Amino acid sequence: DLCLIPISQSTPGFVKDSIFILLSSLFGAKVVLQLRGSNFQNWMAASTQLVRSYIRYCFRQSEGMIVLGEKLKDLFEGYYKKEQIFVVPNGCDLDIQPNKPQDDIIRLLYFANFHPAKGIKEVLEAIAILKAKGIGGFTLKAVGAWNNSVFEQECKQLVEEKQLPVEFRLPTSGDEKWNFFGESDIFLFTPNKPEGHPWVIVEALAAGLPIISTDQGAITESVLDGKNGFIVKSNSPQAIAKQIQLLIDDKNLREKFGAKSKQHYIENFTESNMVENLSKVFNHIISIKN
C-alpha cells in the first residue's frame, strides 16, 4: 500500500533510490520519501539542469516528503505543497544513568567523528582560550574517529603545544559509550556544515546534559538556546569558550539545563514519539484518494 524510501543527497545515490521510487509508483503503491539530512539545496545547486529535472520528476511520483525538523521543511518549498511535507524527528529509547565521579572536576564531552565540518577544531581552540584566561578545573574527552591525517596532526599538535586538558578516545558503543555520557557535565557538538537531526544530540538530551551547539539543520529544535543549552555561531571558538565558562562557573545553571534536556527528550524524542509521528504520516498518505 505504501513505500517509504529514504533518499540520498548525491546524484549517484539518488539514481539508485529513484529505481525504487519509479517501480513503487509503477505498481500502484503510494510513495513517501524521507530526507535524513539537510544538504539537499546545496546538492541541487551543484547539479546539472538534467539532474534537477529528473529529481523533480521523481518527486512528482510521490505523495510527500518526511524531514527531521520544522526548520527543514523549507528545503522542499517549490517541490511539494506545504501539506505534503511532514516532520518526524529522530527518536529512540535510552536509559543513560548519571555516574559522575565524586570530585570537583567539570567533565566536557565531544562525541562525533573528528572531521573539520563537525567543529572539533573550534572546540579545541575554545579550550585553549579558556586555559589562556587561567580557567581550570575541567577536562574534555573527545571521542571519535579521524579521517584525515593532516587534520589529526593539526588538532593533536594544538593540544600538545598548549598543554590542553584534552583526551582523545577511539569510537565506542554500548555500556562504554553510555558511561562517557553518564560521567559528563557538559556536551559539545558545534558543526559548521549542514546537519539533519544528529543522533548524538538526542543521546545528550537523554543523558540530561546541558548542550552547546550551532544552528545547523534541526539542532535548534532540540537545543533550546538559554533553556537547555546554548546555540553559538558556527566557526566561533570565542563564543564556544564564553558559554563553556558560563556553565563551568554556574552549577545551578548546569543542573537546570540538564533537567530541561531530560524533560525535552522524554516529551519529544523517545521511540514512541517517533513511531507515533510516522504512523500519522503513513495513515494520512494511505487515506489519500487517487
PDB file of C-alpha atoms in Angstrom:
ATOM      1  CA  ASP A   1       0.000   0.000   0.000  1.00  0.00           C
ATOM      2  CA  LEU A   2       2.824   2.393   0.817  1.00  0.00           C
ATOM      3  CA  CYS A   3       6.579   2.517   0.275  1.00  0.00           C
ATOM      4  CA  LEU A   4       8.842   4.651   2.461  1.00  0.00           C
ATOM      5  CA  ILE A   5      12.041   5.479   0.576  1.00  0.00           C
ATOM      6  CA  PRO A   6      14.885   7.429   2.235  1.00  0.00           C
ATOM      7  CA  ILE A   7      16.699   9.459  -0.418  1.00  0.00           C
ATOM      8  CA  SER A   8      20.375  10.207  -0.857  1.00  0.00           C
ATOM      9  CA  GLN A   9      21.854  13.688  -1.209  1.00  0.00           C
ATOM     10  CA  SER A  10      24.174  12.790  -4.067  1.00  0.00           C
ATOM     11  CA  THR A  11      23.451  12.136  -7.734  1.00  0.00           C
ATOM     12  CA  PRO A  12      24.715   8.510  -7.856  1.00  0.00           C
ATOM     13  CA  GLY A  13      22.842   7.692  -4.647  1.00  0.00           C
ATOM     14  CA  PHE A  14      19.630   9.306  -5.827  1.00  0.00           C
ATOM     15  CA  VAL A  15      19.757   7.492  -9.177  1.00  0.00           C
ATOM     16  CA  LYS A  16      19.772   4.239  -7.195  1.00  0.00           C
ATOM     17  CA  ASP A  17      16.923   5.462  -4.983  1.00  0.00           C
ATOM     18  CA  SER A  18      14.920   6.575  -7.996  1.00  0.00           C
ATOM     19  CA  ILE A  19      14.640   2.977  -9.233  1.00  0.00           C
ATOM     20  CA  PHE A  20      12.632   2.142  -6.096  1.00  0.00           C
ATOM     21  CA  ILE A  21      10.578   5.339  -6.423  1.00  0.00           C
ATOM     22  CA  LEU A  22       9.612   4.644 -10.033  1.00  0.00           C
ATOM     23  CA  LEU A  23       8.979   0.917  -9.551  1.00  0.00           C
ATOM     24  CA  SER A  24       6.812   1.549  -6.495  1.00  0.00           C
ATOM     25  CA  SER A  25       4.775   4.126  -8.364  1.00  0.00           C
ATOM     26  CA  LEU A  26       4.502   1.894 -11.434  1.00  0.00           C
ATOM     27  CA  PHE A  27       2.999  -0.925  -9.385  1.00  0.00           C
ATOM     28  CA  GLY A  28       0.453   1.357  -7.720  1.00  0.00           C
ATOM     29  CA  ALA A  29       1.955   1.861  -4.273  1.00  0.00           C
ATOM     30  CA  LYS A  30       1.790   5.257  -2.649  1.00  0.00           C
ATOM     31  CA  VAL A  31       5.289   6.605  -2.131  1.00  0.00           C
ATOM     32  CA  VAL A  32       6.577   8.815   0.678  1.00  0.00           C
ATOM     33  CA  LEU A  33      10.184   9.968   0.617  1.00  0.00           C
ATOM     34  CA  GLN A  34      12.391  10.807   3.589  1.00  0.00           C
ATOM     35  CA  LEU A  35      15.420  13.068   3.814  1.00  0.00           C
ATOM     36  CA  ARG A  36      17.679  12.261   6.765  1.00  0.00           C
ATOM     37  CA  GLY A  37      19.979  15.249   6.323  1.00  0.00           C
ATOM     38  CA  SER A  38      19.810  18.901   5.304  1.00  0.00           C
ATOM     39  CA  ASN A  39      22.232  19.277   2.389  1.00  0.00           C
ATOM     40  CA  PHE A  40      19.544  18.965  -0.310  1.00  0.00           C
ATOM     41  CA  GLN A  41      19.657  22.527  -1.614  1.00  0.00           C
ATOM     42  CA  ASN A  42      23.454  22.543  -1.857  1.00  0.00           C
ATOM     43  CA  TRP A  43      23.323  19.315  -3.856  1.00  0.00           C
ATOM     44  CA  MET A  44      20.623  20.706  -6.159  1.00  0.00           C
ATOM     45  CA  ALA A  45      22.568  23.929  -6.725  1.00  0.00           C
ATOM     46  CA  ALA A  46      25.634  21.936  -7.775  1.00  0.00           C
ATOM     47  CA  SER A  47      23.673  19.599 -10.091  1.00  0.00           C
ATOM     48  CA  THR A  48      23.057  19.960 -13.815  1.00  0.00           C
ATOM     49  CA  GLN A  49      19.705  21.015 -15.202  1.00  0.00           C
ATOM     50  CA  LEU A  50      19.110  17.457 -16.410  1.00  0.00           C
ATOM     51  CA  VAL A  51      19.647  16.038 -12.918  1.00  0.00           C
ATOM     52  CA  ARG A  52      17.393  18.679 -11.342  1.00  0.00           C
ATOM     53  CA  SER A  53      14.643  17.896 -13.837  1.00  0.00           C
ATOM     54  CA  TYR A  54      14.936  14.171 -13.128  1.00  0.00           C
ATOM     55  CA  ILE A  55      14.738  14.763  -9.367  1.00  0.00           C
ATOM     56  CA  ARG A  56      11.591  16.866  -9.822  1.00  0.00           C
ATOM     57  CA  TYR A  57      10.061  14.141 -11.988  1.00  0.00           C
ATOM     58  CA  CYS A  58      10.747  11.521  -9.299  1.00  0.00           C
ATOM     59  CA  PHE A  59       9.304  13.765  -6.594  1.00  0.00           C
ATOM     60  CA  ARG A  60       6.085  14.047  -8.608  1.00  0.00           C
ATOM     61  CA  GLN A  61       5.703  10.272  -8.328  1.00  0.00           C
ATOM     62  CA  SER A  62       5.491  10.569  -4.543  1.00  0.00           C
ATOM     63  CA  GLU A  63       2.804  11.749  -2.148  1.00  0.00           C
ATOM     64  CA  GLY A  64       5.134  13.711   0.103  1.00  0.00           C
ATOM     65  CA  MET A  65       8.445  14.162   1.917  1.00  0.00           C
ATOM     66  CA  ILE A  66       9.415  13.482   5.541  1.00  0.00           C
ATOM     67  CA  VAL A  67      12.074  15.717   7.108  1.00  0.00           C
ATOM     68  CA  LEU A  68      13.696  15.639  10.548  1.00  0.00           C
ATOM     69  CA  GLY A  69      12.603  19.056  11.805  1.00  0.00           C
ATOM     70  CA  GLU A  70      10.317  22.019  11.214  1.00  0.00           C
ATOM     71  CA  LYS A  71      13.256  24.136  10.066  1.00  0.00           C
ATOM     72  CA  LEU A  72      13.956  21.654   7.261  1.00  0.00           C
ATOM     73  CA  LYS A  73      10.541  21.954   5.641  1.00  0.00           C
ATOM     74  CA  ASP A  74      11.747  24.972   3.655  1.00  0.00           C
ATOM     75  CA  LEU A  75      14.220  22.738   1.797  1.00  0.00           C
ATOM     76  CA  PHE A  76      11.340  21.449  -0.302  1.00  0.00           C
ATOM     77  CA  GLU A  77       9.451  24.668  -0.877  1.00  0.00           C
ATOM     78  CA  GLY A  78       8.670  24.691  -4.598  1.00  0.00           C
ATOM     79  CA  TYR A  79       8.789  20.896  -4.820  1.00  0.00           C
ATOM     80  CA  TYR A  80       5.806  19.991  -2.645  1.00  0.00           C
ATOM     81  CA  LYS A  81       2.758  21.727  -1.220  1.00  0.00           C
ATOM     82  CA  LYS A  82       3.102  22.599   2.473  1.00  0.00           C
ATOM     83  CA  GLU A  83       0.656  19.863   3.465  1.00  0.00           C
ATOM     84  CA  GLN A  84       2.844  17.289   1.686  1.00  0.00           C
ATOM     85  CA  ILE A  85       5.903  17.954   3.866  1.00  0.00           C
ATOM     86  CA  PHE A  86       5.908  16.072   7.180  1.00  0.00           C
ATOM     87  CA  VAL A  87       8.138  16.357  10.250  1.00  0.00           C
ATOM     88  CA  VAL A  88       9.331  13.215  12.043  1.00  0.00           C
ATOM     89  CA  PRO A  89      12.314  13.864  14.353  1.00  0.00           C
ATOM     90  CA  ASN A  90      14.681  11.092  15.374  1.00  0.00           C
ATOM     91  CA  GLY A  91      13.696   9.183  18.488  1.00  0.00           C
ATOM     92  CA  CYS A  92      14.945   6.204  20.482  1.00  0.00           C
ATOM     93  CA  ASP A  93      14.590   4.759  23.966  1.00  0.00           C
ATOM     94  CA  LEU A  94      17.690   5.385  26.056  1.00  0.00           C
ATOM     95  CA  ASP A  95      18.279   4.886  29.755  1.00  0.00           C
ATOM     96  CA  ILE A  96      21.540   6.701  30.449  1.00  0.00           C
ATOM     97  CA  GLN A  97      22.259   6.798  34.155  1.00  0.00           C
ATOM     98  CA  PRO A  98      24.444   9.520  35.682  1.00  0.00           C
ATOM     99  CA  ASN A  99      27.708   8.189  37.094  1.00  0.00           C
ATOM    100  CA  LYS A 100      29.628  11.363  37.847  1.00  0.00           C
ATOM    101  CA  PRO A 101      32.789  10.862  39.926  1.00  0.00           C
ATOM    102  CA  GLN A 102      32.792  12.440  43.360  1.00  0.00           C
ATOM    103  CA  ASP A 103      35.228  15.249  42.675  1.00  0.00           C
ATOM    104  CA  ASP A 104      35.167  18.894  41.625  1.00  0.00           C
ATOM    105  CA  ILE A 105      36.326  18.347  38.035  1.00  0.00           C
ATOM    106  CA  ILE A 106      33.890  19.547  35.336  1.00  0.00           C
ATOM    107  CA  ARG A 107      33.848  16.979  32.544  1.00  0.00           C
ATOM    108  CA  LEU A 108      33.173  18.115  28.978  1.00  0.00           C
ATOM    109  CA  LEU A 109      32.282  15.603  26.265  1.00  0.00           C
ATOM    110  CA  TYR A 110      32.558  15.776  22.480  1.00  0.00           C
ATOM    111  CA  PHE A 111      31.227  12.645  20.767  1.00  0.00           C
ATOM    112  CA  ALA A 112      31.407  12.686  16.957  1.00  0.00           C
ATOM    113  CA  ASN A 113      33.879  11.974  14.189  1.00  0.00           C
ATOM    114  CA  PHE A 114      36.939  14.196  14.151  1.00  0.00           C
ATOM    115  CA  HIS A 115      36.115  15.995  10.921  1.00  0.00           C
ATOM    116  CA  PRO A 116      36.511  19.737  10.236  1.00  0.00           C
ATOM    117  CA  ALA A 117      32.780  20.017   9.466  1.00  0.00           C
ATOM    118  CA  LYS A 118      31.874  18.663  12.921  1.00  0.00           C
ATOM    119  CA  GLY A 119      33.576  21.523  14.762  1.00  0.00           C
ATOM    120  CA  ILE A 120      36.212  19.666  16.789  1.00  0.00           C
ATOM    121  CA  LYS A 121      38.940  22.182  15.911  1.00  0.00           C
ATOM    122  CA  GLU A 122      36.800  25.075  17.155  1.00  0.00           C
ATOM    123  CA  VAL A 123      36.141  23.184  20.394  1.00  0.00           C
ATOM    124  CA  LEU A 124      39.868  22.690  20.937  1.00  0.00           C
ATOM    125  CA  GLU A 125      40.550  26.355  20.206  1.00  0.00           C
ATOM    126  CA  ALA A 126      37.852  27.263  22.742  1.00  0.00           C
ATOM    127  CA  ILE A 127      39.607  25.109  25.346  1.00  0.00           C
ATOM    128  CA  ALA A 128      42.863  26.946  24.518  1.00  0.00           C
ATOM    129  CA  ILE A 129      41.118  30.296  25.069  1.00  0.00           C
ATOM    130  CA  LEU A 130      39.880  29.175  28.485  1.00  0.00           C
ATOM    131  CA  LYS A 131      43.318  27.951  29.528  1.00  0.00           C
ATOM    132  CA  ALA A 132      44.911  31.214  28.401  1.00  0.00           C
ATOM    133  CA  LYS A 133      42.449  33.029  30.688  1.00  0.00           C
ATOM    134  CA  GLY A 134      43.590  30.898  33.612  1.00  0.00           C
ATOM    135  CA  ILE A 135      40.381  28.880  33.849  1.00  0.00           C
ATOM    136  CA  GLY A 136      40.952  25.334  35.075  1.00  0.00           C
ATOM    137  CA  GLY A 137      39.189  22.562  36.907  1.00  0.00           C
ATOM    138  CA  PHE A 138      37.795  20.941  33.781  1.00  0.00           C
ATOM    139  CA  THR A 139      38.678  18.275  31.219  1.00  0.00           C
ATOM    140  CA  LEU A 140      37.468  17.386  27.732  1.00  0.00           C
ATOM    141  CA  LYS A 141      37.048  13.860  26.437  1.00  0.00           C
ATOM    142  CA  ALA A 142      36.798  13.827  22.655  1.00  0.00           C
ATOM    143  CA  VAL A 143      35.511  10.505  21.323  1.00  0.00           C
ATOM    144  CA  GLY A 144      35.558   9.774  17.610  1.00  0.00           C
ATOM    145  CA  ALA A 145      37.462   8.625  14.537  1.00  0.00           C
ATOM    146  CA  TRP A 146      39.951  10.554  12.433  1.00  0.00           C
ATOM    147  CA  ASN A 147      39.575  10.501   8.664  1.00  0.00           C
ATOM    148  CA  ASN A 148      42.330  12.927   7.700  1.00  0.00           C
ATOM    149  CA  SER A 149      45.901  12.532   8.913  1.00  0.00           C
ATOM    150  CA  VAL A 150      46.818  16.179   8.274  1.00  0.00           C
ATOM    151  CA  PHE A 151      43.834  17.435  10.268  1.00  0.00           C
ATOM    152  CA  GLU A 152      44.597  14.891  13.006  1.00  0.00           C
ATOM    153  CA  GLN A 153      48.139  16.231  13.295  1.00  0.00           C
ATOM    154  CA  GLU A 154      46.880  19.831  13.463  1.00  0.00           C
ATOM    155  CA  CYS A 155      44.492  19.051  16.304  1.00  0.00           C
ATOM    156  CA  LYS A 156      46.912  16.922  18.308  1.00  0.00           C
ATOM    157  CA  GLN A 157      49.680  19.481  17.876  1.00  0.00           C
ATOM    158  CA  LEU A 158      47.382  22.204  19.235  1.00  0.00           C
ATOM    159  CA  VAL A 159      46.621  20.081  22.301  1.00  0.00           C
ATOM    160  CA  GLU A 160      50.295  19.284  22.869  1.00  0.00           C
ATOM    161  CA  GLU A 161      51.656  22.787  22.344  1.00  0.00           C
ATOM    162  CA  LYS A 162      49.047  24.434  24.556  1.00  0.00           C
ATOM    163  CA  GLN A 163      49.061  21.570  27.093  1.00  0.00           C
ATOM    164  CA  LEU A 164      45.278  21.382  26.942  1.00  0.00           C
ATOM    165  CA  PRO A 165      43.287  19.121  29.313  1.00  0.00           C
ATOM    166  CA  VAL A 166      42.016  17.051  26.373  1.00  0.00           C
ATOM    167  CA  GLU A 167      41.909  13.287  25.950  1.00  0.00           C
ATOM    168  CA  PHE A 168      41.185  11.751  22.540  1.00  0.00           C
ATOM    169  CA  ARG A 169      39.437   8.402  22.602  1.00  0.00           C
ATOM    170  CA  LEU A 170      38.573   5.902  19.884  1.00  0.00           C
ATOM    171  CA  PRO A 171      34.921   5.388  18.890  1.00  0.00           C
ATOM    172  CA  THR A 172      32.991   3.121  21.208  1.00  0.00           C
ATOM    173  CA  SER A 173      29.481   1.774  21.721  1.00  0.00           C
ATOM    174  CA  GLY A 174      27.315   0.009  24.286  1.00  0.00           C
ATOM    175  CA  ASP A 175      27.906   0.482  28.002  1.00  0.00           C
ATOM    176  CA  GLU A 176      31.266   2.182  27.492  1.00  0.00           C
ATOM    177  CA  LYS A 177      29.636   4.818  25.286  1.00  0.00           C
ATOM    178  CA  TRP A 178      26.857   5.498  27.782  1.00  0.00           C
ATOM    179  CA  ASN A 179      29.431   5.723  30.575  1.00  0.00           C
ATOM    180  CA  PHE A 180      31.038   8.639  28.720  1.00  0.00           C
ATOM    181  CA  PHE A 181      27.695  10.426  28.685  1.00  0.00           C
ATOM    182  CA  GLY A 182      26.819   9.458  32.251  1.00  0.00           C
ATOM    183  CA  GLU A 183      30.036  10.827  33.747  1.00  0.00           C
ATOM    184  CA  SER A 184      29.920  14.127  31.827  1.00  0.00           C
ATOM    185  CA  ASP A 185      28.667  17.553  32.895  1.00  0.00           C
ATOM    186  CA  ILE A 186      28.524  19.434  29.554  1.00  0.00           C
ATOM    187  CA  PHE A 187      28.100  18.206  25.978  1.00  0.00           C
ATOM    188  CA  LEU A 188      29.722  19.926  22.983  1.00  0.00           C
ATOM    189  CA  PHE A 189      28.827  19.466  19.322  1.00  0.00           C
ATOM    190  CA  THR A 190      29.426  22.518  17.132  1.00  0.00           C
ATOM    191  CA  PRO A 191      29.160  21.562  13.439  1.00  0.00           C
ATOM    192  CA  ASN A 192      29.791  24.223  10.805  1.00  0.00           C
ATOM    193  CA  LYS A 193      28.177  22.430   7.851  1.00  0.00           C
ATOM    194  CA  PRO A 194      24.601  21.182   7.212  1.00  0.00           C
ATOM    195  CA  GLU A 195      23.248  18.564   9.604  1.00  0.00           C
ATOM    196  CA  GLY A 196      19.883  16.820   9.879  1.00  0.00           C
ATOM    197  CA  HIS A 197      18.827  15.932  13.409  1.00  0.00           C
ATOM    198  CA  PRO A 198      22.000  14.381  14.836  1.00  0.00           C
ATOM    199  CA  TRP A 199      21.505  11.240  16.911  1.00  0.00           C
ATOM    200  CA  VAL A 200      24.253  12.390  19.251  1.00  0.00           C
ATOM    201  CA  ILE A 201      22.122  15.388  20.235  1.00  0.00           C
ATOM    202  CA  VAL A 202      19.250  13.038  21.118  1.00  0.00           C
ATOM    203  CA  GLU A 203      21.691  10.978  23.197  1.00  0.00           C
ATOM    204  CA  ALA A 204      22.930  14.064  25.054  1.00  0.00           C
ATOM    205  CA  LEU A 205      19.326  15.048  25.793  1.00  0.00           C
ATOM    206  CA  ALA A 206      18.601  11.560  27.134  1.00  0.00           C
ATOM    207  CA  ALA A 207      21.676  11.823  29.363  1.00  0.00           C
ATOM    208  CA  GLY A 208      20.315  15.046  30.852  1.00  0.00           C
ATOM    209  CA  LEU A 209      23.249  17.191  29.750  1.00  0.00           C
ATOM    210  CA  PRO A 210      23.433  20.912  29.016  1.00  0.00           C
ATOM    211  CA  ILE A 211      24.431  21.211  25.343  1.00  0.00           C
ATOM    212  CA  ILE A 212      26.476  23.754  23.419  1.00  0.00           C
ATOM    213  CA  SER A 213      25.838  23.516  19.683  1.00  0.00           C
ATOM    214  CA  THR A 214      25.290  25.504  16.470  1.00  0.00           C
ATOM    215  CA  ASP A 215      22.321  26.387  14.276  1.00  0.00           C
ATOM    216  CA  GLN A 216      22.636  23.602  11.713  1.00  0.00           C
ATOM    217  CA  GLY A 217      19.715  21.536  10.414  1.00  0.00           C
ATOM    218  CA  ALA A 218      17.123  20.879  13.116  1.00  0.00           C
ATOM    219  CA  ILE A 219      19.531  21.204  16.065  1.00  0.00           C
ATOM    220  CA  THR A 220      17.782  24.295  17.437  1.00  0.00           C
ATOM    221  CA  GLU A 221      14.604  22.232  17.864  1.00  0.00           C
ATOM    222  CA  SER A 222      16.499  20.055  20.360  1.00  0.00           C
ATOM    223  CA  VAL A 223      18.940  22.539  21.846  1.00  0.00           C
ATOM    224  CA  LEU A 224      16.748  25.394  23.055  1.00  0.00           C
ATOM    225  CA  ASP A 225      19.000  28.412  23.445  1.00  0.00           C
ATOM    226  CA  GLY A 226      19.051  29.601  27.041  1.00  0.00           C
ATOM    227  CA  LYS A 227      16.799  26.761  28.244  1.00  0.00           C
ATOM    228  CA  ASN A 228      18.759  23.510  27.985  1.00  0.00           C
ATOM    229  CA  GLY A 229      21.936  24.813  26.430  1.00  0.00           C
ATOM    230  CA  PHE A 230      23.375  27.437  24.129  1.00  0.00           C
ATOM    231  CA  ILE A 231      23.373  27.906  20.372  1.00  0.00           C
ATOM    232  CA  VAL A 232      26.573  29.606  19.252  1.00  0.00           C
ATOM    233  CA  LYS A 233      27.730  30.982  15.931  1.00  0.00           C
ATOM    234  CA  SER A 234      29.474  28.453  13.688  1.00  0.00           C
ATOM    235  CA  ASN A 235      33.277  28.671  13.448  1.00  0.00           C
ATOM    236  CA  SER A 236      33.487  30.754  16.640  1.00  0.00           C
ATOM    237  CA  PRO A 237      35.825  29.377  19.318  1.00  0.00           C
ATOM    238  CA  GLN A 238      35.338  32.605  21.294  1.00  0.00           C
ATOM    239  CA  ALA A 239      31.569  32.039  21.518  1.00  0.00           C
ATOM    240  CA  ILE A 240      32.062  28.398  22.494  1.00  0.00           C
ATOM    241  CA  ALA A 241      34.574  29.369  25.185  1.00  0.00           C
ATOM    242  CA  LYS A 242      32.235  32.017  26.596  1.00  0.00           C
ATOM    243  CA  GLN A 243      29.376  29.560  27.078  1.00  0.00           C
ATOM    244  CA  ILE A 244      31.617  26.795  28.428  1.00  0.00           C
ATOM    245  CA  GLN A 245      32.928  29.238  31.040  1.00  0.00           C
ATOM    246  CA  LEU A 246      29.406  30.260  31.989  1.00  0.00           C
ATOM    247  CA  LEU A 247      28.399  26.630  32.569  1.00  0.00           C
ATOM    248  CA  ILE A 248      31.622  25.793  34.408  1.00  0.00           C
ATOM    249  CA  ASP A 249      31.082  28.711  36.793  1.00  0.00           C
ATOM    250  CA  ASP A 250      27.389  28.052  37.467  1.00  0.00           C
ATOM    251  CA  LYS A 251      26.489  24.620  38.837  1.00  0.00           C
ATOM    252  CA  ASN A 252      22.837  25.584  39.279  1.00  0.00           C
ATOM    253  CA  LEU A 253      22.612  26.561  35.616  1.00  0.00           C
ATOM    254  CA  ARG A 254      24.173  23.237  34.559  1.00  0.00           C
ATOM    255  CA  GLU A 255      21.640  21.336  36.620  1.00  0.00           C
ATOM    256  CA  LYS A 256      18.727  23.452  35.368  1.00  0.00           C
ATOM    257  CA  PHE A 257      19.737  22.982  31.726  1.00  0.00           C
ATOM    258  CA  GLY A 258      20.361  19.274  32.271  1.00  0.00           C
ATOM    259  CA  ALA A 259      16.900  18.738  33.769  1.00  0.00           C
ATOM    260  CA  LYS A 260      15.338  20.593  30.836  1.00  0.00           C
ATOM    261  CA  SER A 261      17.265  18.404  28.363  1.00  0.00           C
ATOM    262  CA  LYS A 262      15.921  15.256  30.015  1.00  0.00           C
ATOM    263  CA  GLN A 263      12.367  16.614  30.019  1.00  0.00           C
ATOM    264  CA  HIS A 264      12.636  17.690  26.361  1.00  0.00           C
ATOM    265  CA  TYR A 265      13.864  14.210  25.433  1.00  0.00           C
ATOM    266  CA  ILE A 266      11.039  12.404  27.243  1.00  0.00           C
ATOM    267  CA  GLU A 267       8.383  14.657  25.736  1.00  0.00           C
ATOM    268  CA  ASN A 268       9.621  14.666  22.142  1.00  0.00           C
ATOM    269  CA  PHE A 269      12.394  12.255  21.201  1.00  0.00           C
ATOM    270  CA  THR A 270      11.616   8.778  22.525  1.00  0.00           C
ATOM    271  CA  GLU A 271      10.935   5.830  20.230  1.00  0.00           C
ATOM    272  CA  SER A 272       7.204   6.049  20.927  1.00  0.00           C
ATOM    273  CA  ASN A 273       7.223   9.709  19.846  1.00  0.00           C
ATOM    274  CA  MET A 274       8.888   8.785  16.563  1.00  0.00           C
ATOM    275  CA  VAL A 275       6.594   5.801  15.938  1.00  0.00           C
ATOM    276  CA  GLU A 276       3.507   7.910  16.625  1.00  0.00           C
ATOM    277  CA  ASN A 277       4.694  10.592  14.209  1.00  0.00           C
ATOM    278  CA  LEU A 278       5.473   8.053  11.496  1.00  0.00           C
ATOM    279  CA  SER A 279       2.099   6.348  11.998  1.00  0.00           C
ATOM    280  CA  LYS A 280       0.277   9.641  11.495  1.00  0.00           C
ATOM    281  CA  VAL A 281       2.143  10.253   8.239  1.00  0.00           C
ATOM    282  CA  PHE A 282       1.577   6.715   6.944  1.00  0.00           C
ATOM    283  CA  ASN A 283      -2.136   6.710   7.792  1.00  0.00           C
ATOM    284  CA  HIS A 284      -2.602  10.124   6.228  1.00  0.00           C
ATOM    285  CA  ILE A 285      -0.933   9.118   2.972  1.00  0.00           C
ATOM    286  CA  ILE A 286      -2.745   5.790   2.763  1.00  0.00           C
ATOM    287  CA  SER A 287      -6.061   7.609   3.217  1.00  0.00           C
ATOM    288  CA  ILE A 288      -5.438   9.941   0.264  1.00  0.00           C
ATOM    289  CA  LYS A 289      -7.780   9.132  -2.606  1.00  0.00           C
ATOM    290  CA  ASN A 290      -6.154   8.983  -6.021  1.00  0.00           C
TER     291      ASN A 290
END
